XYZ file of N, CA and C in Angstrom:
552
model
N -18.040 -38.126 -4.940
C -17.548 -38.196 -3.577
C -18.316 -37.161 -2.747
N -18.829 -37.574 -1.589
C -19.577 -36.645 -0.736
C -18.607 -35.707 -0.018
N -19.152 -34.691 0.632
C -18.348 -33.657 1.296
C -17.443 -34.243 2.380
N -17.970 -35.181 3.158
C -17.165 -35.801 4.217
C -16.015 -36.609 3.611
N -16.283 -37.296 2.514
C -15.239 -38.058 1.838
C -14.162 -37.154 1.260
N -14.577 -36.047 0.682
C -13.620 -35.065 0.152
C -12.725 -34.547 1.271
N -13.368 -34.229 2.380
C -12.609 -33.666 3.496
C -11.600 -34.694 4.025
N -12.015 -35.943 4.183
C -11.103 -36.990 4.660
C -9.922 -37.153 3.701
N -10.232 -37.204 2.424
C -9.154 -37.371 1.426
C -8.189 -36.199 1.485
N -8.717 -34.982 1.587
C -7.874 -33.788 1.665
C -7.014 -33.834 2.927
N -7.623 -34.170 4.050
C -6.885 -34.202 5.324
C -5.829 -35.312 5.346
N -5.990 -36.340 4.565
C -4.980 -37.401 4.474
C -3.856 -37.016 3.524
N -4.203 -36.401 2.414
C -3.214 -36.136 1.376
C -2.391 -34.881 1.623
N -2.976 -33.863 2.193
C -2.319 -32.561 2.219
C -1.309 -32.367 3.348
N -1.575 -32.737 4.583
C -0.589 -32.454 5.640
C 0.838 -32.918 5.337
N 1.049 -34.095 4.767
C 2.434 -34.473 4.458
C 3.069 -33.603 3.365
N 2.261 -32.900 2.588
C 2.794 -32.067 1.500
C 3.159 -30.658 1.963
N 2.633 -30.216 3.080
C 2.781 -28.810 3.460
C 4.236 -28.417 3.651
N 5.004 -29.144 4.464
C 6.406 -28.765 4.700
C 7.248 -28.852 3.433
N 7.145 -29.924 2.637
C 7.923 -29.928 1.383
C 7.545 -28.774 0.448
N 6.257 -28.474 0.361
C 5.838 -27.346 -0.481
C 6.366 -26.023 0.068
N 6.335 -25.878 1.390
C 6.836 -24.643 2.006
C 8.323 -24.472 1.695
N 9.102 -25.556 1.830
C 10.538 -25.478 1.513
C 10.757 -25.187 0.027
N 9.984 -25.845 -0.828
C 10.048 -25.629 -2.277
C 9.851 -24.157 -2.604
N 8.848 -23.561 -2.006
C 8.546 -22.154 -2.287
C 9.546 -21.213 -1.617
N 10.010 -21.557 -0.422
C 10.966 -20.706 0.293
C 12.272 -20.564 -0.476
N 12.631 -21.583 -1.227
C 13.861 -21.515 -2.036
C 13.681 -20.650 -3.278
N 12.463 -20.303 -3.588
C 12.189 -19.593 -4.835
C 11.696 -18.160 -4.662
N 11.259 -17.795 -3.439
C 10.691 -16.465 -3.240
C 10.814 -16.047 -1.779
N 10.351 -14.864 -1.470
C 10.404 -14.351 -0.101
C 9.358 -15.058 0.783
N 9.511 -15.005 2.096
C 8.616 -15.741 3.002
C 7.133 -15.361 2.880
N 6.838 -14.095 2.731
C 5.431 -13.680 2.637
C 4.788 -14.220 1.366
N 5.488 -14.107 0.258
C 4.962 -14.627 -1.002
C 4.844 -16.143 -0.938
N 5.830 -16.785 -0.304
C 5.778 -18.247 -0.175
C 4.528 -18.676 0.585
N 4.200 -17.974 1.657
C 2.995 -18.309 2.422
C 1.730 -18.109 1.591
N 1.676 -17.005 0.842
C 0.507 -16.747 -0.003
C 0.366 -17.810 -1.094
N 1.480 -18.147 -1.714
C 1.450 -19.137 -2.789
C 1.109 -20.517 -2.231
N 1.595 -20.832 -1.037
C 1.241 -22.104 -0.411
C -0.272 -22.170 -0.190
N -0.838 -21.090 0.291
C -2.296 -21.059 0.492
C -3.037 -21.243 -0.830
N -2.567 -20.567 -1.871
C -3.186 -20.718 -3.199
C -3.061 -22.151 -3.695
N -1.906 -22.749 -3.471
C -1.661 -24.127 -3.909
C -2.613 -25.091 -3.203
N -2.765 -24.912 -1.908
C -3.659 -25.786 -1.149
C -5.112 -25.588 -1.584
N -5.459 -24.381 -1.931
C -6.807 -24.121 -2.431
C -7.049 -24.864 -3.749
N -6.060 -24.822 -4.629
C -6.176 -25.558 -5.896
C -6.279 -27.057 -5.617
N -5.501 -27.545 -4.661
C -5.580 -28.968 -4.298
C -6.990 -29.318 -3.829
N -7.587 -28.447 -3.051
C -8.951 -28.700 -2.582
C -9.938 -28.682 -3.745
N -9.821 -27.686 -4.595
C -10.758 -27.560 -5.710
C -10.619 -28.693 -6.720
N -9.417 -29.174 -6.902
C -9.164 -30.212 -7.904
C -8.822 -31.542 -7.241
N -9.420 -31.799 -6.101
C -9.134 -32.989 -5.310
C -9.310 -34.274 -6.108
N -10.273 -34.282 -7.021
C -10.508 -35.481 -7.836
C -9.322 -35.765 -8.757
N -8.544 -34.752 -9.092
C -7.397 -34.927 -9.982
C -6.118 -35.266 -9.229
N -6.160 -35.221 -7.898
C -4.986 -35.484 -7.080
C -4.546 -36.943 -7.272
N -3.310 -37.167 -7.743
C -2.857 -38.545 -7.963
C -2.514 -39.233 -6.634
N -2.193 -40.524 -6.718
C -1.835 -41.292 -5.518
C -0.628 -40.690 -4.820
N 0.385 -40.288 -5.602
C 1.540 -39.592 -5.049
C 1.360 -38.115 -5.406
N 0.746 -37.331 -4.523
C 0.336 -35.980 -4.911
C 1.432 -34.923 -4.891
N 2.558 -35.183 -4.256
C 3.562 -34.128 -4.095
C 4.098 -33.583 -5.423
N 4.507 -34.406 -6.368
C 4.991 -33.829 -7.637
C 3.906 -33.000 -8.343
N 2.677 -33.484 -8.303
C 1.561 -32.736 -8.897
C 1.411 -31.392 -8.189
N 1.507 -31.407 -6.849
C 1.379 -30.175 -6.063
C 2.535 -29.219 -6.346
N 3.751 -29.767 -6.609
C 4.864 -28.896 -7.001
C 4.531 -28.158 -8.293
N 3.945 -28.868 -9.235
C 3.552 -28.224 -10.498
C 2.524 -27.137 -10.274
N 1.545 -27.417 -9.408
C 0.537 -26.407 -9.076
C 1.217 -25.205 -8.418
N 2.139 -25.482 -7.490
C 2.843 -24.399 -6.795
C 3.653 -23.544 -7.767
N 4.281 -24.187 -8.748
C 5.032 -23.425 -9.752
C 4.118 -22.455 -10.492
N 2.939 -22.936 -10.883
C 1.992 -22.077 -11.604
C 1.481 -20.949 -10.698
N 1.182 -21.279 -9.466
C 0.709 -20.253 -8.534
C 1.792 -19.214 -8.276
N 3.046 -19.671 -8.167
C 4.162 -18.741 -7.966
C 4.335 -17.846 -9.194
N 4.217 -18.407 -10.374
C 4.328 -17.598 -11.599
C 3.229 -16.539 -11.620
N 2.022 -16.906 -11.232
C 0.925 -15.924 -11.167
C 1.246 -14.824 -10.163
N 1.770 -15.202 -8.998
C 2.113 -14.212 -7.975
C 3.207 -13.274 -8.462
N 4.190 -13.812 -9.160
C 5.272 -12.971 -9.684
C 4.768 -12.024 -10.764
N 3.878 -12.494 -11.628
C 3.296 -11.601 -12.643
C 2.514 -10.474 -11.972
N 1.750 -10.828 -10.964
C 0.978 -9.810 -10.244
C 1.911 -8.796 -9.608
N 2.972 -9.266 -8.997
C 3.937 -8.372 -8.354
C 4.592 -7.437 -9.373
N 4.963 -7.982 -10.537
C 5.551 -7.126 -11.586
C 4.563 -6.058 -12.044
N 3.310 -6.445 -12.246
C 2.296 -5.465 -12.661
C 2.145 -4.377 -11.607
N 2.115 -4.775 -10.343
C 1.962 -3.799 -9.277
C 3.153 -2.842 -9.234
N 4.353 -3.369 -9.419
C 5.536 -2.497 -9.427
C 5.494 -1.520 -10.598
N 5.063 -2.000 -11.775
C 4.967 -1.100 -12.937
C 3.953 0.007 -12.689
N 2.821 -0.338 -12.122
C 1.798 0.671 -11.837
C 2.316 1.650 -10.801
N 2.970 1.146 -9.754
C 3.517 2.032 -8.722
C 4.554 2.981 -9.315
N 5.383 2.480 -10.230
C 6.392 3.336 -10.862
C 5.737 4.422 -11.701
N 4.679 4.070 -12.428
C 3.983 5.064 -13.238
C 3.333 6.123 -12.361
N 2.719 5.697 -11.278
C 2.054 6.640 -10.381
C 3.081 7.556 -9.719
N 4.248 7.007 -9.381
C 5.274 7.786 -8.702
C 5.794 8.941 -9.548
N 5.800 8.791 -10.875
C 6.336 9.856 -11.719
C 5.282 10.889 -12.115
N 4.027 10.589 -11.863
C 2.985 11.552 -12.201
C 3.011 12.719 -11.233
N 2.831 13.908 -11.757
C 2.747 15.082 -10.904
C 1.358 15.155 -10.287
N 1.277 15.548 -9.034
C -0.054 15.743 -8.463
C -0.731 16.938 -9.123
N -2.048 17.008 -9.111
C -2.719 18.154 -9.718
C -2.266 19.458 -9.068
N -2.214 20.512 -9.883
C -1.762 21.807 -9.372
C -2.641 22.286 -8.228
N -3.919 22.123 -8.362
C -4.825 22.472 -7.277
C -6.012 21.533 -7.353
N -6.561 21.284 -6.231
C -7.740 20.422 -6.235
C -8.833 21.108 -5.459
N -10.005 20.975 -5.975
C -11.150 21.538 -5.274
C -11.924 20.384 -4.679
N -12.562 20.622 -3.548
C -13.300 19.520 -2.937
C -14.428 19.059 -3.845
N -14.611 17.767 -3.897
C -15.702 17.197 -4.668
C -16.972 17.202 -3.848
N -18.081 16.886 -4.465
C -19.326 16.789 -3.724
C -19.174 15.793 -2.582
N -19.667 16.159 -1.433
C -19.606 15.271 -0.289
C -18.363 15.477 0.551
N -17.473 16.416 0.169
C -16.260 16.630 0.931
C -16.442 17.625 2.074
N -17.582 18.238 2.172
C -17.821 19.170 3.266
C -18.967 18.665 4.123
N -18.936 19.021 5.407
C -19.952 18.553 6.344
C -21.319 19.143 6.078
N -21.367 20.344 5.491
C -22.661 20.984 5.269
C -23.247 20.662 3.893
N -22.724 19.664 3.217
C -23.182 19.295 1.887
C -24.285 18.240 1.985
N -25.524 18.607 1.665
C -26.606 17.637 1.761
C -26.471 16.480 0.771
N -25.901 16.730 -0.401
C -25.714 15.655 -1.367
C -24.723 14.638 -0.797
N -23.675 15.131 -0.169
C -22.704 14.233 0.459
C -23.336 13.398 1.561
N -24.174 14.029 2.362
C -24.864 13.282 3.426
C -25.817 12.263 2.822
N -26.520 12.635 1.766
C -27.459 11.708 1.118
C -26.693 10.539 0.481
N -25.560 10.824 -0.162
C -24.749 9.755 -0.745
C -24.244 8.805 0.336
N -23.842 9.367 1.469
C -23.344 8.535 2.564
C -24.437 7.617 3.106
N -25.696 8.028 2.987
C -26.805 7.215 3.492
C -27.174 6.085 2.534
N -26.717 6.167 1.278
C -27.039 5.146 0.282
C -26.144 3.920 0.452
N -26.567 2.827 -0.160
C -25.707 1.646 -0.227
C -24.435 2.023 -0.971
N -23.352 1.387 -0.627
C -22.052 1.687 -1.237
C -22.100 1.548 -2.754
N -22.752 0.492 -3.250
C -22.829 0.272 -4.706
C -23.591 1.399 -5.399
N -24.692 1.839 -4.780
C -25.474 2.932 -5.368
C -24.677 4.233 -5.381
N -23.991 4.516 -4.271
C -23.201 5.748 -4.195
C -22.083 5.743 -5.244
N -21.409 4.607 -5.418
C -20.346 4.528 -6.410
C -20.892 4.726 -7.821
N -22.026 4.122 -8.096
C -22.668 4.281 -9.405
C -22.967 5.757 -9.680
N -23.521 6.429 -8.690
C -23.853 7.847 -8.851
C -22.600 8.709 -9.002
N -21.553 8.365 -8.282
C -20.295 9.114 -8.420
C -19.727 8.951 -9.827
N -19.763 7.725 -10.335
C -19.278 7.507 -11.703
C -20.091 8.321 -12.695
N -21.382 8.392 -12.480
C -22.267 9.120 -13.388
C -22.074 10.632 -13.266
N -22.135 11.146 -12.026
C -22.111 12.591 -11.829
C -20.697 13.174 -11.789
N -19.811 12.578 -11.058
C -18.481 13.147 -10.885
C -17.569 12.843 -12.066
N -17.609 11.602 -12.535
C -16.735 11.221 -13.646
C -17.408 11.445 -14.991
N -18.698 11.777 -14.967
C -19.495 12.061 -16.150
C -19.463 10.906 -17.153
N -19.655 9.696 -16.630
C -19.698 8.518 -17.482
C -21.140 8.196 -17.836
N -21.338 7.693 -19.022
C -22.644 7.229 -19.454
C -22.858 5.792 -19.005
N -24.047 5.280 -19.232
C -24.393 3.930 -18.777
C -23.457 2.875 -19.356
N -23.098 2.999 -20.629
C -22.222 1.985 -21.228
C -20.823 2.035 -20.613
N -20.347 3.229 -20.293
C -19.032 3.352 -19.663
C -19.069 2.846 -18.221
N -20.142 3.154 -17.511
C -20.304 2.645 -16.146
C -20.350 1.122 -16.175
N -21.045 0.578 -17.151
C -21.128 -0.874 -17.287
C -19.742 -1.473 -17.453
N -18.917 -0.831 -18.242
C -17.568 -1.318 -18.468
C -16.747 -1.254 -17.177
N -16.857 -0.164 -16.426
C -16.119 -0.015 -15.175
C -16.539 -1.086 -14.172
N -17.836 -1.316 -14.063
C -18.362 -2.241 -13.063
C -18.437 -3.684 -13.539
N -18.187 -3.911 -14.806
C -18.225 -5.267 -15.330
C -19.632 -5.839 -15.408
N -20.581 -4.987 -15.774
C -21.973 -5.418 -15.912
C -22.467 -5.010 -17.297
N -23.677 -5.436 -17.643
C -24.214 -5.061 -18.952
C -24.674 -3.601 -18.939
N -24.761 -3.018 -20.114
C -25.227 -1.639 -20.232
C -26.654 -1.517 -19.712
N -27.477 -2.493 -20.011
C -28.854 -2.478 -19.535
C -28.894 -2.501 -18.008
N -28.091 -3.357 -17.393
C -28.044 -3.417 -15.929
C -27.556 -2.093 -15.354
N -26.562 -1.487 -15.986
C -26.059 -0.201 -15.506
C -27.142 0.871 -15.594
N -27.901 0.892 -16.688
C -28.981 1.868 -16.840
C -30.038 1.691 -15.765
N -30.411 0.455 -15.529
C -31.439 0.181 -14.523
C -30.936 0.553 -13.140
N -29.712 0.137 -12.812
C -29.151 0.446 -11.491
C -28.980 1.941 -11.296
N -28.567 2.642 -12.363
C -28.416 4.089 -12.276
C -29.760 4.750 -12.024
N -30.784 4.318 -12.738
C -32.119 4.870 -12.538
C -32.569 4.675 -11.092
N -32.400 3.477 -10.583
C -32.811 3.179 -9.206
C -31.977 3.946 -8.191
N -30.686 4.064 -8.442
C -29.815 4.796 -7.519
C -30.187 6.277 -7.493
N -30.493 6.833 -8.648
C -30.921 8.243 -8.697
C -32.221 8.423 -7.919
N -33.133 7.462 -8.035
C -34.394 7.527 -7.291
C -34.123 7.463 -5.786
N -33.233 6.578 -5.365
C -32.899 6.472 -3.938
C -32.249 7.754 -3.437
N -31.385 8.354 -4.249
C -30.759 9.619 -3.869
C -31.813 10.705 -3.721
N -32.728 10.757 -4.675
C -33.821 11.724 -4.620
C -34.610 11.569 -3.310
N -34.915 10.317 -2.952
C -35.658 10.052 -1.722
C -34.866 10.462 -0.488
N -33.572 10.192 -0.478
C -32.724 10.595 0.654
C -32.691 12.116 0.784
N -32.577 12.809 -0.353
C -32.558 14.276 -0.314
C -33.885 14.824 0.189
N -34.985 14.205 -0.223
C -36.299 14.628 0.263
C -36.418 14.416 1.768
N -35.907 13.298 2.273
C -35.935 13.043 3.708
C -35.109 14.070 4.461
N -33.935 14.402 3.924
C -33.098 15.413 4.564
C -33.798 16.769 4.573
N -34.474 17.090 3.474
C -35.193 18.355 3.389
C -36.329 18.395 4.400
N -37.058 17.287 4.500
C -38.155 17.214 5.470
C -37.643 17.329 6.899
N -36.451 16.802 7.139
C -35.865 16.862 8.475
C -35.229 18.224 8.732
N -35.250 19.100 7.742
C -34.713 20.444 7.903
C -33.197 20.502 7.794
N -32.594 19.498 7.187
C -31.140 19.449 7.095
C -30.625 19.930 5.747
N -31.496 20.514 4.945
C -31.075 21.052 3.656
C -31.949 22.248 3.340
N -31.465 23.060 2.436
C -32.211 24.270 2.088
C -33.079 24.082 0.850
N -33.195 22.851 0.359
C -34.034 22.598 -0.808
C -33.313 22.742 -2.123
N -32.063 23.205 -2.100
C -31.313 23.388 -3.340
C -30.288 22.289 -3.546
N -30.375 21.223 -2.769
C -29.321 20.211 -2.770
C -29.293 19.362 -4.027
N -30.409 18.990 -4.527
C -30.439 18.030 -5.626
C -30.351 18.672 -6.983
N -30.049 17.864 -7.948
C -30.098 18.283 -9.346
C -30.843 17.197 -10.097
N -32.074 16.990 -9.650
C -32.893 15.892 -10.148
C -33.072 15.923 -11.652
N -33.147 17.063 -12.225
C -33.386 17.155 -13.665
C -32.102 17.260 -14.466
N -30.959 17.147 -13.809
C -29.688 17.272 -14.485
C -29.498 16.143 -15.500
N -28.878 16.469 -16.603
C -28.541 15.453 -17.604
C -27.021 15.266 -17.632
N -26.357 15.821 -16.627
C -24.908 15.731 -16.541
C -24.463 14.273 -16.556
N -23.467 13.985 -17.362
C -22.926 12.632 -17.424
C -23.743 11.686 -18.294
N -24.865 12.139 -18.804
C -25.696 11.262 -19.625
C -25.498 11.603 -21.082
N -25.421 10.577 -21.868
C -25.249 10.790 -23.307
C -26.561 10.531 -24.003
N -26.866 11.327 -24.944
C -28.116 11.187 -25.696
C -27.846 10.547 -27.020
């Protein structure tokens, strides 16, 4: 089925289902969750349009039930995490991390980098994670993490050199030869 045909079929099948689905969900959850689940349900209907039967409402109710169950599981997980965080004591004292002061050239250089590069460098330097651990955090391969880390360190080095040339650093900003966070 071409894109125009898919769209026509969706526009014919879905509008009559919206109000019944909304009522179905409203009887089972709060209004905000019902709206979110309705949107998820309609998305599934669009993605699985070829599976939509001639009488799609009962099928859509089943999809809505599954989407609602997913939303409820997510909500329970979020509440459990919030409860755990609420009972944790804040650290006794905290010291500013790199980049927390205006006169920090490393912070300025990190701010000039792409967000992904800066996060990679923070994981490496601040959290002292190795490439395999960074890969796990970011959901990428260890090889990709190593390559990205190498490139990000090079970009940071270049940013620090530019800041130094512009007279915005005293030359002591970088730790280019540091092995901090790296495992041998």
